[in-house]
Each structure stands twice: as C-alpha cells, then as structure tokens.
PDB file of C-alpha atoms and ligand atoms in Angstrom:
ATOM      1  CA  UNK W   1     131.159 -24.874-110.125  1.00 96.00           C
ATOM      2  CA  UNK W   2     131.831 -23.540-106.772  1.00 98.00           C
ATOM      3  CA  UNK W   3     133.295 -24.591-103.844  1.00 98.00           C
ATOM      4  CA  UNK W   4     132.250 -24.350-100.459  1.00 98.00           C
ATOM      5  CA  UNK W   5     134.051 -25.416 -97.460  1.00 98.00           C
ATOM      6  CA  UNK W   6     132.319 -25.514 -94.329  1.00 97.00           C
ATOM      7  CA  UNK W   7     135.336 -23.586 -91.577  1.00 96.00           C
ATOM      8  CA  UNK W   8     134.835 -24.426 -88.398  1.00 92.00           C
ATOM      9  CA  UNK W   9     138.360 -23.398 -87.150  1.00 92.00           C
ATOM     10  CA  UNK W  10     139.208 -27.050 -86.425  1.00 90.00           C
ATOM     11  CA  UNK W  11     142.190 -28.743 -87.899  1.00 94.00           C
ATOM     12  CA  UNK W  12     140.111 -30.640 -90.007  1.00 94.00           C
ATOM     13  CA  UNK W  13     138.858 -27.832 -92.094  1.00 94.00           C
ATOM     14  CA  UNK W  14     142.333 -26.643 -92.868  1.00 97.00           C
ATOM     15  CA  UNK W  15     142.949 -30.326 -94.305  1.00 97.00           C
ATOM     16  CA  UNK W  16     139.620 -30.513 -96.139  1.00 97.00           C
ATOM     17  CA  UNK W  17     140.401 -26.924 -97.572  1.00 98.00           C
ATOM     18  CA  UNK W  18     143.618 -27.679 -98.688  1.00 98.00           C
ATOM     19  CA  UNK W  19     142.267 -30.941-100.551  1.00 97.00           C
ATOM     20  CA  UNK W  20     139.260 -29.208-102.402  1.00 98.00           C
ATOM     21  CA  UNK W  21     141.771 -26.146-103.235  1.00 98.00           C
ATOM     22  CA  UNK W  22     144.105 -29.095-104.630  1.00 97.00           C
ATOM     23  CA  UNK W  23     141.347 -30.284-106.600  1.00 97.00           C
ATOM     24  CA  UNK W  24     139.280 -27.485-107.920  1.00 98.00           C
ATOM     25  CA  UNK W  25     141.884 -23.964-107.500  1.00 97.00           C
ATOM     26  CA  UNK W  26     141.541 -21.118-105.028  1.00 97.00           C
ATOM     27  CA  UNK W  27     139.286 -18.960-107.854  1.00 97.00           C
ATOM     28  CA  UNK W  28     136.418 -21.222-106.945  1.00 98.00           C
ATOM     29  CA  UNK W  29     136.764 -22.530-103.694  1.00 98.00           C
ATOM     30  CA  UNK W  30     135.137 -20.251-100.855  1.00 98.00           C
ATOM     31  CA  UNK W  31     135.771 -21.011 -96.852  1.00 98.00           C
ATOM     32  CA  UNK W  32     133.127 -20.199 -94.958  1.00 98.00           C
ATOM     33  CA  UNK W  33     133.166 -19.525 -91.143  1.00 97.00           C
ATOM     34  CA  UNK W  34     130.150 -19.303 -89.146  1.00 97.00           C
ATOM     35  CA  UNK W  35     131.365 -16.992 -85.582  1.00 97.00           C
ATOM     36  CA  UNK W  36     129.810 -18.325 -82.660  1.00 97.00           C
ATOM     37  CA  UNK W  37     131.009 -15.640 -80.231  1.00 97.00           C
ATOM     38  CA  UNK W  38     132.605 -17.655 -78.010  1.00 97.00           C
ATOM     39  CA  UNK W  39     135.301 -19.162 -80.163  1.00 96.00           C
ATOM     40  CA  UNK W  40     138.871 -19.188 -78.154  1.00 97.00           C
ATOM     41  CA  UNK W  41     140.689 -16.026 -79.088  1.00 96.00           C
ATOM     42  CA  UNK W  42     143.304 -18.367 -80.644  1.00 97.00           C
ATOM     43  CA  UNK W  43     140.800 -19.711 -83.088  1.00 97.00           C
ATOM     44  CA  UNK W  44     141.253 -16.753 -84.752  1.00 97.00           C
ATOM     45  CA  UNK W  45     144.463 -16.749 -85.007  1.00 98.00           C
ATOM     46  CA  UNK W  46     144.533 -19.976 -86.502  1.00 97.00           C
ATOM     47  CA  UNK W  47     141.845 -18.675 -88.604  1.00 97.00           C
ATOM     48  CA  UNK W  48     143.771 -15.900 -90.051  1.00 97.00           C
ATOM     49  CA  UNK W  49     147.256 -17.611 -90.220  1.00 98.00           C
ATOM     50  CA  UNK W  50     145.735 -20.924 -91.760  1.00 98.00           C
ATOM     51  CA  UNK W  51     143.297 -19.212 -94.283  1.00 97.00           C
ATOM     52  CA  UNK W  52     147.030 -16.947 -95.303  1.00 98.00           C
ATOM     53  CA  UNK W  53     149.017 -20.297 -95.824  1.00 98.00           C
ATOM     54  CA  UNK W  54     145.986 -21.872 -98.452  1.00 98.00           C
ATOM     55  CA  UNK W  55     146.147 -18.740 -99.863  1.00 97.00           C
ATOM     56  CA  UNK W  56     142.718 -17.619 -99.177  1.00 97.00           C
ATOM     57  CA  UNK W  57     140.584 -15.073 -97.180  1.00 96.00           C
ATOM     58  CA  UNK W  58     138.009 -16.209 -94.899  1.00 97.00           C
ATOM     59  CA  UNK W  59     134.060 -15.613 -95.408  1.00 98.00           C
ATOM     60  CA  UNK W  60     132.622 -14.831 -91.627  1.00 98.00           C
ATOM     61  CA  UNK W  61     129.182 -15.017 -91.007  1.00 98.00           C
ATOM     62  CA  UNK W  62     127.112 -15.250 -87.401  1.00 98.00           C
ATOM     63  CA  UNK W  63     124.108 -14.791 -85.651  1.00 97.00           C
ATOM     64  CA  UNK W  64     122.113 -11.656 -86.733  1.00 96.00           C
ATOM     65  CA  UNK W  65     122.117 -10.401 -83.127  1.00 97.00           C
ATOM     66  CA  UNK W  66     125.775 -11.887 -82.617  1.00 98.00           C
ATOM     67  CA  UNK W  67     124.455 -13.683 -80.306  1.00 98.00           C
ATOM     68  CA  UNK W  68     126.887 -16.387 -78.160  1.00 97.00           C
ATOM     69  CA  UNK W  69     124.879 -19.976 -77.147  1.00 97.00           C
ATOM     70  CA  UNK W  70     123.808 -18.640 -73.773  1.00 97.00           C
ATOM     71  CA  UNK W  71     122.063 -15.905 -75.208  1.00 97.00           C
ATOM     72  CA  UNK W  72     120.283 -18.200 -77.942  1.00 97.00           C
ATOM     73  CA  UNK W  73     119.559 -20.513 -74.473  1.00 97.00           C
ATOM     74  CA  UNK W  74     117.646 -17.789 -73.222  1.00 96.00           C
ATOM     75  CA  UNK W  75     115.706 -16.484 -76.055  1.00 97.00           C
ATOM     76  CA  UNK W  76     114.851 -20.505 -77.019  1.00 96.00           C
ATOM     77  CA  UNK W  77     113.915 -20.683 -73.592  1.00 96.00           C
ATOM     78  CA  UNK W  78     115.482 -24.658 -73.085  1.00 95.00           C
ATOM     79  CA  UNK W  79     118.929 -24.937 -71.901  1.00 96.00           C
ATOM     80  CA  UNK W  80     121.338 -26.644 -74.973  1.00 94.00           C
ATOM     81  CA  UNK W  81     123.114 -30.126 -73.697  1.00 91.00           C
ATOM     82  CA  UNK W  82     124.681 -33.089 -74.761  1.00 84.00           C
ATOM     83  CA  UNK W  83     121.571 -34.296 -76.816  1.00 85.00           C
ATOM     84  CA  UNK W  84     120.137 -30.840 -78.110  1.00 88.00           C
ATOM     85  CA  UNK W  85     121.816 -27.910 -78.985  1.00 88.00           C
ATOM     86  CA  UNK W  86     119.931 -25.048 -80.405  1.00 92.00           C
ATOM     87  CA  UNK W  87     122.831 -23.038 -80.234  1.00 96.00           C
ATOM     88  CA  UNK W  88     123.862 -24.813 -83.117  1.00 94.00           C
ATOM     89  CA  UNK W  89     121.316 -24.470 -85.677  1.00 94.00           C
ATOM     90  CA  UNK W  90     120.989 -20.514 -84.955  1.00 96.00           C
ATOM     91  CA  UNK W  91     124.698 -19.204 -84.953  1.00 97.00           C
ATOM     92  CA  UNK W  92     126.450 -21.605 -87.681  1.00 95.00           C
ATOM     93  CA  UNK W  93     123.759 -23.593 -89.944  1.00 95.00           C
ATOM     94  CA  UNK W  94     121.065 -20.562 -90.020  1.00 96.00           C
ATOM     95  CA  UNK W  95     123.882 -17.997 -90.612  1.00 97.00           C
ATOM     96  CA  UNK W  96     125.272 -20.189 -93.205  1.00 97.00           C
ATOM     97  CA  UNK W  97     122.268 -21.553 -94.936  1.00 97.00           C
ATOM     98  CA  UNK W  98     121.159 -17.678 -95.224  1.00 98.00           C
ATOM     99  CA  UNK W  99     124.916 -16.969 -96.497  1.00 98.00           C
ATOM    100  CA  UNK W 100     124.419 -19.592 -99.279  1.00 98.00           C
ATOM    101  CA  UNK W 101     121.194 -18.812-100.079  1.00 98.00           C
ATOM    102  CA  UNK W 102     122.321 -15.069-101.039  1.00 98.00           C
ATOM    103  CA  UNK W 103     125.545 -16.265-102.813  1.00 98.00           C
ATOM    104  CA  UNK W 104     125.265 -19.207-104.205  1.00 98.00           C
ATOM    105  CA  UNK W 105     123.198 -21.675-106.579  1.00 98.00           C
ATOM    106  CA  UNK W 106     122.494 -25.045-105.410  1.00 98.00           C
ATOM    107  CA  UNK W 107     122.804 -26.369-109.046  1.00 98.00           C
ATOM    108  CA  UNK W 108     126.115 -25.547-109.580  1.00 98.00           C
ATOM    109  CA  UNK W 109     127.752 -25.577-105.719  1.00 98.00           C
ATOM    110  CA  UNK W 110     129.163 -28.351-103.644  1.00 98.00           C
ATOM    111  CA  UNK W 111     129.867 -27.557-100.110  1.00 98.00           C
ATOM    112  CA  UNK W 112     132.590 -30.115 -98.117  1.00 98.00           C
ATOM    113  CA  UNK W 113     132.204 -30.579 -94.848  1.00 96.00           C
ATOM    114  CA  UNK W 114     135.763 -32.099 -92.285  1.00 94.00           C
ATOM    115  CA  UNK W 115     134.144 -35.552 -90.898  1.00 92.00           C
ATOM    116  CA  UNK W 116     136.573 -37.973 -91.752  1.00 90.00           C
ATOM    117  CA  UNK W 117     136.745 -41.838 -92.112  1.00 90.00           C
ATOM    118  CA  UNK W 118     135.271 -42.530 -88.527  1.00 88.00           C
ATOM    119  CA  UNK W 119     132.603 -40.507 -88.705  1.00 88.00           C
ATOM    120  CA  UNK W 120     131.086 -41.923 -92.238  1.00 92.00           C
ATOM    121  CA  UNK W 121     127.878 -42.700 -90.257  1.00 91.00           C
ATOM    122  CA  UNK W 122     127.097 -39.057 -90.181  1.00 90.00           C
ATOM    123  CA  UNK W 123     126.677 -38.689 -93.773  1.00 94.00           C
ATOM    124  CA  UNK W 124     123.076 -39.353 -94.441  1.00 94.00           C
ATOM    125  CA  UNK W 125     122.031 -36.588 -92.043  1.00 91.00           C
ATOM    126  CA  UNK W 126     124.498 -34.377 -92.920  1.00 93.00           C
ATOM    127  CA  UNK W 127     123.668 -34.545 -96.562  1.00 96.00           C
ATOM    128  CA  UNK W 128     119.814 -34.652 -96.082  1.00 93.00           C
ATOM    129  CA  UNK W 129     120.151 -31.481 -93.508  1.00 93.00           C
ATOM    130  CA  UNK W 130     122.228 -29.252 -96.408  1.00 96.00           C
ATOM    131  CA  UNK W 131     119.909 -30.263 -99.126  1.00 97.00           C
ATOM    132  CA  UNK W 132     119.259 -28.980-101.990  1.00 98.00           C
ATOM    133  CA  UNK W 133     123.290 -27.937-101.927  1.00 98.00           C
ATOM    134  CA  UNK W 134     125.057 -31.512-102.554  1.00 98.00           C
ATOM    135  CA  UNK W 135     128.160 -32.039-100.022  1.00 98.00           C
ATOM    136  CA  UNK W 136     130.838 -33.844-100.192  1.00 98.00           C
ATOM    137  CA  UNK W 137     133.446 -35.275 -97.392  1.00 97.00           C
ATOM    138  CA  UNK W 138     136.880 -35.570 -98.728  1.00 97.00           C
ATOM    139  CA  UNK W 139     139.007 -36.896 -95.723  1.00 96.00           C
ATOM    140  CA  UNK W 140     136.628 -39.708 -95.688  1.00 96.00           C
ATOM    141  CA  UNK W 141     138.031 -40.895 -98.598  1.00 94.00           C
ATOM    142  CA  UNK W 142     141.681 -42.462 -99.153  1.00 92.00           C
ATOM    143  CA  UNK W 143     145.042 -41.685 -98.409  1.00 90.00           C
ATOM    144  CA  UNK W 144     142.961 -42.453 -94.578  1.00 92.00           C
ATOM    145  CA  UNK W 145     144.250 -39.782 -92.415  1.00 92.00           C
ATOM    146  CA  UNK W 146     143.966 -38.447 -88.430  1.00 91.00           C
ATOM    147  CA  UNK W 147     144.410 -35.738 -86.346  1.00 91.00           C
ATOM    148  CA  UNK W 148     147.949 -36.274 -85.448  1.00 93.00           C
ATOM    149  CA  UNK W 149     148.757 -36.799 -89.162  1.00 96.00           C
ATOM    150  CA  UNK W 150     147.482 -33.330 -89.893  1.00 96.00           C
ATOM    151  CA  UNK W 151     148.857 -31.953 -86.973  1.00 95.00           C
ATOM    152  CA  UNK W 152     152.332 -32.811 -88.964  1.00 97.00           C
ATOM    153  CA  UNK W 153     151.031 -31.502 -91.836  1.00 97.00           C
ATOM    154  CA  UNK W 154     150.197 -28.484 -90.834  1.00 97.00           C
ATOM    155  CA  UNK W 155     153.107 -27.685 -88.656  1.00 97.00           C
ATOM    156  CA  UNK W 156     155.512 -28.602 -92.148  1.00 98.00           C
ATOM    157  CA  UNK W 157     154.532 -25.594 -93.640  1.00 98.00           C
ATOM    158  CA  UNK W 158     154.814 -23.289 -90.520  1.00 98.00           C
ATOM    159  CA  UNK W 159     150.905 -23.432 -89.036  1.00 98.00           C
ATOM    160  CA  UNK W 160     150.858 -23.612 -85.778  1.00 97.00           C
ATOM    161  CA  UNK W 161     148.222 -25.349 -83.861  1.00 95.00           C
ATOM    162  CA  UNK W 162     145.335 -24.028 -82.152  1.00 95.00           C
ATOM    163  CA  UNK W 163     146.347 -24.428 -78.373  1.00 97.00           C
ATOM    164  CA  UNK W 164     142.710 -26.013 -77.275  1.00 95.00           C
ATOM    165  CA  UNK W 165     144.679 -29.124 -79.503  1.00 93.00           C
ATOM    166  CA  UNK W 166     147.740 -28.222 -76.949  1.00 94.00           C
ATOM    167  CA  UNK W 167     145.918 -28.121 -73.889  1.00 94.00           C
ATOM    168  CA  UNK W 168     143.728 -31.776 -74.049  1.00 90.00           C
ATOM    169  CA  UNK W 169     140.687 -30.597 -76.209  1.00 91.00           C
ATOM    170  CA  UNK W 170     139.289 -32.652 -78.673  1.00 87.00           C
ATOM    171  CA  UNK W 171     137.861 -29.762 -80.505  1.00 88.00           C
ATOM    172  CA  UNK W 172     138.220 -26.446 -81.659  1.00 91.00           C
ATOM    173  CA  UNK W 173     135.248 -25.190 -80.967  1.00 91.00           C
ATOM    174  CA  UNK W 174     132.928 -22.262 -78.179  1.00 95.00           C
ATOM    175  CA  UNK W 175     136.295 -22.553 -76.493  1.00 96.00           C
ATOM    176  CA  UNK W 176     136.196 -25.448 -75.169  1.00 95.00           C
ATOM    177  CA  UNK W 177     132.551 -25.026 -73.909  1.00 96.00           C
ATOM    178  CA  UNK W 178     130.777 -26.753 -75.920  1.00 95.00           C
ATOM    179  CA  UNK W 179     127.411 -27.821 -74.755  1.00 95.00           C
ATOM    180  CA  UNK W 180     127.974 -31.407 -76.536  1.00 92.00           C
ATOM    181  CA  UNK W 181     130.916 -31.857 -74.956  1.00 91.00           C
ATOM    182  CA  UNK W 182     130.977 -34.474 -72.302  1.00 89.00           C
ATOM    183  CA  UNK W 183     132.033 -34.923 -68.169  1.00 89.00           C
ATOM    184  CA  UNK W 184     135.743 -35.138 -69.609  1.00 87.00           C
ATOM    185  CA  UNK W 185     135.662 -32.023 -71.511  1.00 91.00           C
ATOM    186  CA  UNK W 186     133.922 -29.883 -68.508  1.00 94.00           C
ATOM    187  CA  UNK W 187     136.467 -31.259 -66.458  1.00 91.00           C
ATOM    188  CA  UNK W 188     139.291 -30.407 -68.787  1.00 92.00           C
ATOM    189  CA  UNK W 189     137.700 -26.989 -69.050  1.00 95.00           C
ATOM    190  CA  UNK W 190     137.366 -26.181 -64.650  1.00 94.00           C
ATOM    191  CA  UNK W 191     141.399 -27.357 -64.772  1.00 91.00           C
ATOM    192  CA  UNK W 192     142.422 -25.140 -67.522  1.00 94.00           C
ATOM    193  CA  UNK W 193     139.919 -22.088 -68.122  1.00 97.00           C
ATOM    194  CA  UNK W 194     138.452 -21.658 -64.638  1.00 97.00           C
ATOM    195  CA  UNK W 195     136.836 -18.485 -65.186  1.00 97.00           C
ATOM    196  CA  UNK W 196     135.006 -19.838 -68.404  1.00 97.00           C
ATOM    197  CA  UNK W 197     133.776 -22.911 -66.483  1.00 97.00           C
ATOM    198  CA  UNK W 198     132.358 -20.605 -63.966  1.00 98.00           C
ATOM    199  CA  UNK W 199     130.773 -18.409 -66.739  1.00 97.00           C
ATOM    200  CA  UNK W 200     128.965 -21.448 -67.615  1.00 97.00           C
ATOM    201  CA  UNK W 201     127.374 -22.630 -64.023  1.00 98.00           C
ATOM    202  CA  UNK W 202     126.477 -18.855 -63.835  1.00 98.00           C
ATOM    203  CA  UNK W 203     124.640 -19.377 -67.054  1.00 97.00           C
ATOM    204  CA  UNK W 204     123.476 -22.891 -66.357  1.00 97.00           C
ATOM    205  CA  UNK W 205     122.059 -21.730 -62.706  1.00 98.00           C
ATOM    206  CA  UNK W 206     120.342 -18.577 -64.545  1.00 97.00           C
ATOM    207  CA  UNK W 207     118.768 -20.907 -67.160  1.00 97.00           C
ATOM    208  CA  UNK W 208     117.555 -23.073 -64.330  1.00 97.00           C
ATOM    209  CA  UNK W 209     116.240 -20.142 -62.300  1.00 97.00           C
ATOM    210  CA  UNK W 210     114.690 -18.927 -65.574  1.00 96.00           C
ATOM    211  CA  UNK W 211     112.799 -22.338 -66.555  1.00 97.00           C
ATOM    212  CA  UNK W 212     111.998 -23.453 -62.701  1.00 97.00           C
ATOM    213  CA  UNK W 213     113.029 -27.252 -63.870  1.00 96.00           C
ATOM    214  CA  UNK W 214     115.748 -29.143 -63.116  1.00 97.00           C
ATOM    215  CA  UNK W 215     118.112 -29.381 -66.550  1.00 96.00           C
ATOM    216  CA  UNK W 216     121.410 -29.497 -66.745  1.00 97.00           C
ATOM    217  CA  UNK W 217     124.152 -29.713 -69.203  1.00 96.00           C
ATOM    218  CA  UNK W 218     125.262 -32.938 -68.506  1.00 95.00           C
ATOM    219  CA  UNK W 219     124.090 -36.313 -67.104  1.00 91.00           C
ATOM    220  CA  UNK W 220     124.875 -38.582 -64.606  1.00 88.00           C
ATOM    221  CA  UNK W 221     124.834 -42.090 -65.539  1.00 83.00           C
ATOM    222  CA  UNK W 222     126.217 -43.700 -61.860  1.00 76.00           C
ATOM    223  CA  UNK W 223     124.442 -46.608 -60.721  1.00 75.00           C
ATOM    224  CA  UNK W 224     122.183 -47.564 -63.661  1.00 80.00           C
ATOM    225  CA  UNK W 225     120.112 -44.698 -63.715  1.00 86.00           C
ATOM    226  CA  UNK W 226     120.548 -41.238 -66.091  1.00 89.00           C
ATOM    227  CA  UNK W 227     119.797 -37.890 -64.005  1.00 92.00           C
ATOM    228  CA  UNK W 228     120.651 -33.709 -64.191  1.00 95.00           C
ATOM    229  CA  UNK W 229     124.224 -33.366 -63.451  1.00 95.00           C
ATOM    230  CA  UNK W 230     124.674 -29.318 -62.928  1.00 97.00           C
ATOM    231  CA  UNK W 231     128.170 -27.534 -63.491  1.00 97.00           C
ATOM    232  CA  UNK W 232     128.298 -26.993 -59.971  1.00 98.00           C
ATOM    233  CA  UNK W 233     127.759 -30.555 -58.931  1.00 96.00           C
ATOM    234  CA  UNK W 234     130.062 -31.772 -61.200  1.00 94.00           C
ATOM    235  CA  UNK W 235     132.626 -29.004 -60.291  1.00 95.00           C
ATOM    236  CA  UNK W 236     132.039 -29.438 -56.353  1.00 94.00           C
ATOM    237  CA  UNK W 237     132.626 -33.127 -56.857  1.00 90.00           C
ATOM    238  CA  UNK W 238     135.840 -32.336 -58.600  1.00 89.00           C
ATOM    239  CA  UNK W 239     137.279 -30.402 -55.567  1.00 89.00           C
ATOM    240  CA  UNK W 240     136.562 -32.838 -53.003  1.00 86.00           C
ATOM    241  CA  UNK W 241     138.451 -34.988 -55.000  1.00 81.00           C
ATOM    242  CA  UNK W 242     141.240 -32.729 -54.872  1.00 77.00           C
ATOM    243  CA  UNK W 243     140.790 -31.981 -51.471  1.00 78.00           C
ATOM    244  CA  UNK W 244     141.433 -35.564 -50.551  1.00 74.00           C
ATOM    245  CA  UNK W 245     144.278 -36.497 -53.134  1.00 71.00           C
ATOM    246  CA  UNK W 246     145.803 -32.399 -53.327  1.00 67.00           C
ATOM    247  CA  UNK W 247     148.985 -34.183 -55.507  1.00 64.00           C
ATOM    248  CA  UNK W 248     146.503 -35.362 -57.903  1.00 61.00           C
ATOM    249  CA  UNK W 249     147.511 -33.030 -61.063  1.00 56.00           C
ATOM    250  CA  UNK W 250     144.909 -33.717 -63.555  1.00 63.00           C
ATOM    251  CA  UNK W 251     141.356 -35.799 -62.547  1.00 60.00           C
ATOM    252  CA  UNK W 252     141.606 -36.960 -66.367  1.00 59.00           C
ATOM    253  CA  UNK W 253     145.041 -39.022 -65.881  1.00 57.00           C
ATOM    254  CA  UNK W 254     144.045 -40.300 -62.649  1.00 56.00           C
ATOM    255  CA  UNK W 255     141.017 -42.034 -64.293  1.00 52.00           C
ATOM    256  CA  UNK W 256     138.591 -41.206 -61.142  1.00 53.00           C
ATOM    257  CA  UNK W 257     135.963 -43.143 -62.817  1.00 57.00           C
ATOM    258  CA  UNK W 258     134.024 -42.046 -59.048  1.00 62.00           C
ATOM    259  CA  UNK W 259     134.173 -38.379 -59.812  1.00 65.00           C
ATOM    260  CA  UNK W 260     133.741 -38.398 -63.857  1.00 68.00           C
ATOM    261  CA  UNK W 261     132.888 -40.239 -66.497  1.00 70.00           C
ATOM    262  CA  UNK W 262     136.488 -40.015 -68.405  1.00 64.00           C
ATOM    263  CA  UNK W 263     134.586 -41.559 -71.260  1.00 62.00           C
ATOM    264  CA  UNK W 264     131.747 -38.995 -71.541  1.00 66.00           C
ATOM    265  CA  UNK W 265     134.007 -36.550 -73.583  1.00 61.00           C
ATOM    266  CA  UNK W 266     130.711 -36.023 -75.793  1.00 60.00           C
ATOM    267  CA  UNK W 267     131.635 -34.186 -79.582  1.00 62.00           C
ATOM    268  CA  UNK W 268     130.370 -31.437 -81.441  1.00 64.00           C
ATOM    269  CA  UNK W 269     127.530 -31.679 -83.674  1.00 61.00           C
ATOM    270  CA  UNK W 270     128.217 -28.353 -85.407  1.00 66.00           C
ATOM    271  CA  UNK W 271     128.208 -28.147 -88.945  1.00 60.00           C
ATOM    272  CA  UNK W 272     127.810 -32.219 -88.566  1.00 54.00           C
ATOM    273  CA  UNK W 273     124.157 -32.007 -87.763  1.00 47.00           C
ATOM    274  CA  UNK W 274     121.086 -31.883 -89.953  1.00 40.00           C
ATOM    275  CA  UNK W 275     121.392 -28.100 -91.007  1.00 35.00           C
TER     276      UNK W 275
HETATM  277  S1  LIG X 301     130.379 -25.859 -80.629  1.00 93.74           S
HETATM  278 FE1  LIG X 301     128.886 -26.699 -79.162  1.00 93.74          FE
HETATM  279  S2  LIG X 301     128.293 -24.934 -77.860  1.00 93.74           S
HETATM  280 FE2  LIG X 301     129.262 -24.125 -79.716  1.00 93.74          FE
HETATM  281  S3  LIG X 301     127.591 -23.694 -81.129  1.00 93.74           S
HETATM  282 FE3  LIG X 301     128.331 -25.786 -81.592  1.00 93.74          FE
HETATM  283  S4  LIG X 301     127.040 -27.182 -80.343  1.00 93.74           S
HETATM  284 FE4  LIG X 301     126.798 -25.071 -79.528  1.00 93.74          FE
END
C-alpha cells in the first residue's frame, strides 16, 4: 500500500504525517504539497524543517502556469469568496489529482487528509470529492487532540511554528489571504501585512472593473440583510475606527462588533472540499 498525506503546510499535516508514518513507515508514506504561490515565505520554512524532523522529503506540485488565486480569478472570470473559491480546485486539488493520477493506483493507495474531531462533518464530501482514492482522517480519531496540543508537540522535538500561528491566524494558508477567510481574518491581515491587504483590494477592484458587477470578497451581514462588502470598505471602516479610538491596538480585542464581524473569521476549504 501507499501512503498519501495531503501537506498543506498547516500544523495539522505535520501531526497527521507523523501518525500515518507511525503506522505504516516512511518507505511508503508520501507528503504531498500542492504550492499555491502565495503561501507565507515561512510556510516554507516550516515545510522544509518539519518534512526534515519526520524524516521525509516533500512532493511539490502547483498550477501548470504557477498561477497564484488572483490570476486563476481572472482567467475564471468570477472573483473567489467566502462561498466559492475556484482558486482552490485549480492550484491544490487539480495539481494533486493529476499528481496521483501519474503516480499512484487507486486500488492500493490511501490518501489522509488533517480535519480533525470537529470537523467530522466534512467527511462525506471530502471522501466522495477524492474518489476512487479511499481517504482516511486520523486526528479524527482518539487520543482527541487540538491545535495547542500539537503546537507542544511539535515544539518538543525542536519545530518551530509557522509565525501566521504567532501572529493571530487560524491557518496556514495564501498567507493569510485566503479568500474563505472571514471579516476577522481580513482585519487581522490590514493590522499585520498591510501591503498584502492592499495587494488584495488592488486585485479585488481590478476583478470588479473587469466583470462590471458588484462582488466582493466578503459580506456584510449588518442589519438583517447580506450585501458586497469590498476590501476597501471594510479597510476604510477600519481606519475611522482608529481615527476615533487612535489607542485602540488591535480592532479584534476591542470586539467592535460596529466595524467587523469578529465572528466571521470564515476557514479554508482547501484540500477539505470536494476535490
Ligand atoms: S487557501 Fe484560500 S485563497 Fe488559498 S487556494 Fe485555498 S481557498 Fe484559495
């Protein structure tokens, strides 16, 4: 049999790895890492130093073009948000699905994917979306773990985190710019990676221009009703909050449930998501 971990630079891979290497030996266990492009540069050093500590090298596989998720927004011609993300499906499940068609038998390989014990309402999709390769979910399964747990883990035999962990991200993933990602993340991302958030409005705005409709990202759910909520709306309404309250440190803390939606920090879909 072979093994086939689905890397998506996250913490949770390194503990699903490390279980299906426990289980089954490094000779037959592969880790396999679909590039986005726009990974945080210390994703790959995680990458590197993780994949060294199991042991193992890394498979890396991406978009044909190497494409990043504008890029695919602009050739799909429909801007990627919290609902539907093309980006997605073309730079990690078509690069992988293409990866284990050339490589690998669906008779005799199991792929593992890092949802854990919350998430267990993801499986049907998931499974139906890598069919015919069978997948399995290992940190859905006892000794129940979490992040923080991991974190430990991981930092006992030297790893160091990846710093989106450090600096209030949820995930590990398009550097902290994930289209999936909520209010709470976008707002996380203006504070610490300015120039990325504006990257994004820039992109948002030329997808806009591009499609003469008004999408967005993100929505707005004030008052009872859902509409477009733009990078720049959500970013000017940010700074007039600071403007007013200039001690406030982070908009996150303060709970400005005016200004954000502190709950809408969205997730990522990636690898998760019917293939
Ligand atoms: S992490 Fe988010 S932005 Fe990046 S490819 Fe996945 S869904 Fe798209």
């Amino acid at each position: 049999m072979k093994h086939v971990v689905m890397w998506s630079g996250g913490i949770t891979s390194w503990a699903t790895a490390r279980h299906v290497i426990a289980e089954h030996g490094a000779a037959s266990t592969v880790l396999l890492f679909a590039d986005t492009n726009a990974e945080d540069e210390d994703l790959h050093r995680w990458n590197r130093e993780a994949a060294a500590q199991l042991g193992m090298d890394l498979i890396r596989v991406a978009d044909a073009q190497e494409r990043d998720p504008w890029q695919v927004f602009e050739d799909k011609r429909w801007l990627g948000n919290t609902r539907i993300a093309q980006c997605s499906h073309a730079l990690k499940q078509e690069p992988c699905r293409d990866w284990l068609t050339a490589n690998t038998d669906p008779a005799d390989t199991v792929l593992y994917v890092g949802i854990d014990w919350t998430e267990t309402h993801r499986i049907p999709a998931v499974r139906s979306g890598w069919a015919p390769w069978q997948v399995e979910f290992p940190l859905t399964q006892p000794p129940y773990r979490d992040k923080d747990q991991w974190f430990i883990e991981a930092a006992a035999v030297g790893l160091r985190r990846p710093r989106l962990y450090d600096l209030g991200f949820a995930h590990n993933n398009c550097g902290g710019a994930c289209v999936k990602g909520g209010q709470a993340q976008w707002a996380r991302l203006l504070d610490v990676f300015p120039e990325r958030y504006a990257r994004a409005e820039r992109a948002e705005e030329k997808m806009r221009a591009l499609l003469g409709k008004d999408v967005s990202i993100l929505r707005d759910r004030r008052g009872g009703t859902t509409k477009p909520l733009t990078l720049a709306a959500l970013r000017q309404r940010i700074e007039r909050r600071k403007v007013e309250q200039p001690d406030l440190f982070s908009l996150l803390d303060a709970d400005p449930d005016d200004v954000i939606d502190t709950q809408d920090f969205g997730g990522c879909g990636c690898f998760t998501d019917a293939a």
